[in-house]
Tab-separated table of C-alpha atoms in Angstrom:
chain	number	residue	atom	x	y	z
A	1	MET	CA	-14.448	-3.714	22.114
A	2	THR	CA	-11.868	-2.776	19.494
A	3	ARG	CA	-8.436	-4.401	19.845
A	4	VAL	CA	-5.285	-2.724	18.572
A	5	VAL	CA	-1.975	-4.596	18.310
A	6	VAL	CA	1.316	-2.801	17.802
A	7	PRO	CA	4.601	-4.693	17.440
A	8	VAL	CA	7.665	-2.746	18.618
A	9	ARG	CA	11.371	-3.211	19.087
A	10	TYR	CA	12.989	-3.071	22.507
A	11	PRO	CA	14.682	-0.853	23.367
A	12	LEU	CA	12.279	1.434	21.550
A	13	SER	CA	13.726	2.698	18.291
A	14	LYS	CA	12.741	5.922	16.509
A	15	HIS	CA	10.515	3.818	14.226
A	16	SER	CA	8.940	1.959	17.164
A	17	ARG	CA	8.164	5.239	18.936
A	18	ALA	CA	6.412	6.615	15.837
A	19	THR	CA	4.422	3.409	15.361
A	20	LEU	CA	3.513	3.270	19.032
A	21	GLU	CA	2.462	6.924	19.034
A	22	GLU	CA	-0.035	6.215	16.251
A	23	ALA	CA	-1.307	3.049	17.965
A	24	VAL	CA	-1.801	4.915	21.253
A	25	ARG	CA	-3.658	7.686	19.417
A	26	ILE	CA	-5.950	5.170	17.715
A	27	ALA	CA	-6.573	3.240	20.938
A	28	ARG	CA	-7.471	6.428	22.808
A	29	GLU	CA	-9.646	7.726	19.981
A	30	ARG	CA	-11.608	4.461	19.784
A	31	ASP	CA	-11.518	3.618	23.491
A	32	ALA	CA	-9.822	0.369	22.452
A	33	GLU	CA	-7.695	-2.264	24.141
A	34	LEU	CA	-4.036	-1.931	23.162
A	35	THR	CA	-1.533	-4.773	22.994
A	36	VAL	CA	2.099	-3.704	22.794
A	37	LEU	CA	4.053	-6.648	21.403
A	38	HIS	CA	7.776	-7.311	21.335
A	39	VAL	CA	9.228	-10.424	19.712
A	40	ASP	CA	12.378	-11.692	21.432
A	41	LEU	CA	14.112	-13.900	18.888
A	42	TYR	CA	15.340	-17.298	20.063
A	43	GLN	CA	18.579	-16.826	18.159
A	44	SER	CA	19.450	-13.569	19.949
A	45	ASN	CA	17.562	-14.203	23.230
A	46	ARG	CA	17.873	-10.798	24.829
A	47	GLY	CA	15.651	-11.840	27.720
A	48	VAL	CA	13.334	-8.848	27.420
A	49	THR	CA	10.606	-8.869	30.071
A	50	ARG	CA	7.077	-7.482	30.052
A	51	THR	CA	8.065	-5.157	32.904
A	52	GLU	CA	10.958	-3.667	30.894
A	53	LEU	CA	8.705	-3.200	27.878
A	54	LYS	CA	5.965	-1.561	29.968
A	55	ARG	CA	8.425	0.803	31.668
A	56	ALA	CA	9.912	1.870	28.327
A	57	VAL	CA	6.477	2.570	26.846
A	58	GLU	CA	5.258	4.427	29.937
A	59	ARG	CA	8.418	6.581	29.973
A	60	GLU	CA	7.450	7.760	26.479
A	61	PHE	CA	3.646	7.942	26.755
A	62	GLY	CA	2.727	7.796	30.446
A	63	PRO	CA	0.414	5.124	31.882
A	64	LEU	CA	-1.916	3.685	29.242
A	65	VAL	CA	-5.465	2.626	30.033
A	66	ARG	CA	-6.421	-0.888	28.843
A	67	ALA	CA	-2.893	-1.694	27.662
A	68	ARG	CA	-1.325	-5.139	27.663
A	69	TYR	CA	2.378	-5.735	27.274
A	70	VAL	CA	3.379	-8.988	25.614
A	71	VAL	CA	6.814	-10.446	24.963
A	72	ARG	CA	6.781	-13.491	22.688
A	73	ARG	CA	9.733	-15.646	21.743
A	74	GLY	CA	10.050	-16.876	18.199
A	75	PHE	CA	12.367	-17.685	15.315
A	76	LEU	CA	10.748	-15.300	12.821
A	77	VAL	CA	9.501	-11.884	13.906
A	78	GLU	CA	6.872	-11.683	11.166
A	79	GLU	CA	5.411	-15.108	11.850
A	80	THR	CA	5.270	-14.492	15.607
A	81	ILE	CA	3.489	-11.170	15.029
A	82	LEU	CA	0.929	-12.826	12.753
A	83	GLU	CA	0.303	-15.512	15.379
A	84	GLU	CA	-0.242	-12.899	18.090
A	85	VAL	CA	-2.533	-10.798	15.883
A	86	ALA	CA	-4.638	-13.900	15.171
A	87	ALA	CA	-4.673	-14.976	18.837
A	88	GLU	CA	-5.717	-11.483	19.950
A	89	GLU	CA	-8.389	-11.340	17.237
A	90	ALA	CA	-7.103	-7.836	16.541
A	91	ASP	CA	-9.287	-5.339	14.743
A	92	ILE	CA	-6.375	-3.036	13.939
A	93	VAL	CA	-2.668	-3.714	13.548
A	94	VAL	CA	-0.315	-0.752	13.506
A	95	ILE	CA	3.049	-1.551	11.959
A	96	GLY	CA	6.038	0.491	10.964
A	97	SER	CA	6.963	0.857	7.319
A	98	LYS	CA	10.156	-1.120	8.006
A	99	GLN	CA	8.090	-4.032	9.336
A	100	ALA	CA	5.757	-3.866	6.344
A	101	SER	CA	8.685	-4.156	3.942
A	102	ARG	CA	10.015	-7.182	5.864
A	103	TRP	CA	6.598	-8.828	5.573
A	104	ARG	CA	6.559	-8.089	1.854
A	105	ARG	CA	9.933	-9.811	1.432
A	106	MET	CA	8.736	-12.805	3.439
A	107	LEU	CA	5.493	-13.069	1.441
A	108	ARG	CA	7.333	-12.621	-1.854
A	109	ARG	CA	8.787	-16.088	-1.243
A	110	PHE	CA	5.273	-17.543	-1.299
A	111	LEU	CA	3.269	-15.209	-3.518
A	112	ASP	CA	3.836	-13.557	-6.894
A	113	ASP	CA	2.692	-10.052	-5.933
A	114	PRO	CA	2.665	-9.581	-2.160
A	115	ASP	CA	0.295	-6.913	-0.904
A	116	ILE	CA	0.725	-7.119	2.868
A	117	ASP	CA	-2.382	-5.056	3.632
A	118	MET	CA	-4.577	-7.258	1.432
A	119	TYR	CA	-2.978	-10.471	2.715
A	120	LEU	CA	-3.550	-9.521	6.350
A	121	ARG	CA	-7.113	-8.375	5.678
A	122	GLU	CA	-7.934	-11.673	3.981
A	123	LYS	CA	-6.134	-13.914	6.464
A	124	LEU	CA	-6.817	-12.034	9.684
A	125	ASP	CA	-9.818	-9.838	8.948
A	126	CYS	CA	-8.265	-6.690	10.389
A	127	THR	CA	-7.262	-3.200	9.358
A	128	VAL	CA	-3.533	-2.655	8.886
A	129	ILE	CA	-2.142	0.835	9.393
A	130	THR	CA	1.423	1.444	8.260
A	131	VAL	CA	3.385	4.271	9.900
A	132	ARG	CA	6.528	5.969	8.630
A	133	ALA	CA	8.906	7.274	11.298
A	134	ASP	CA	9.477	10.480	9.355
A	135	SER	CA	5.761	11.267	8.907
């Protein structure tokens, strides 16, 4: 079965809603499992719960079939997302354009010419779909 992972902010921002909308569409279209991921940073520790995340998503999109809601704690959002994508063995990752640019900055520290899509495909063997909030 296809697995789709979508990292989002909580509370849901305009960008997170757009990204989530695309992930939900893809999951429904492919009859896939959907993992909605929020990273709660140790340094800001907002104490977000899975229940709060699920309620926020369901307020926007209604109940989702085969959806998992995951809240992970970490120091770096990007690294925690990569770890979750690898652990889930995701086939598709749907990220917002803001998240993609953060990953590019992070990778720029390690690589000469960071191409986040190529990096993720090589390292995680998944399709990365980038969504713009204004699209």
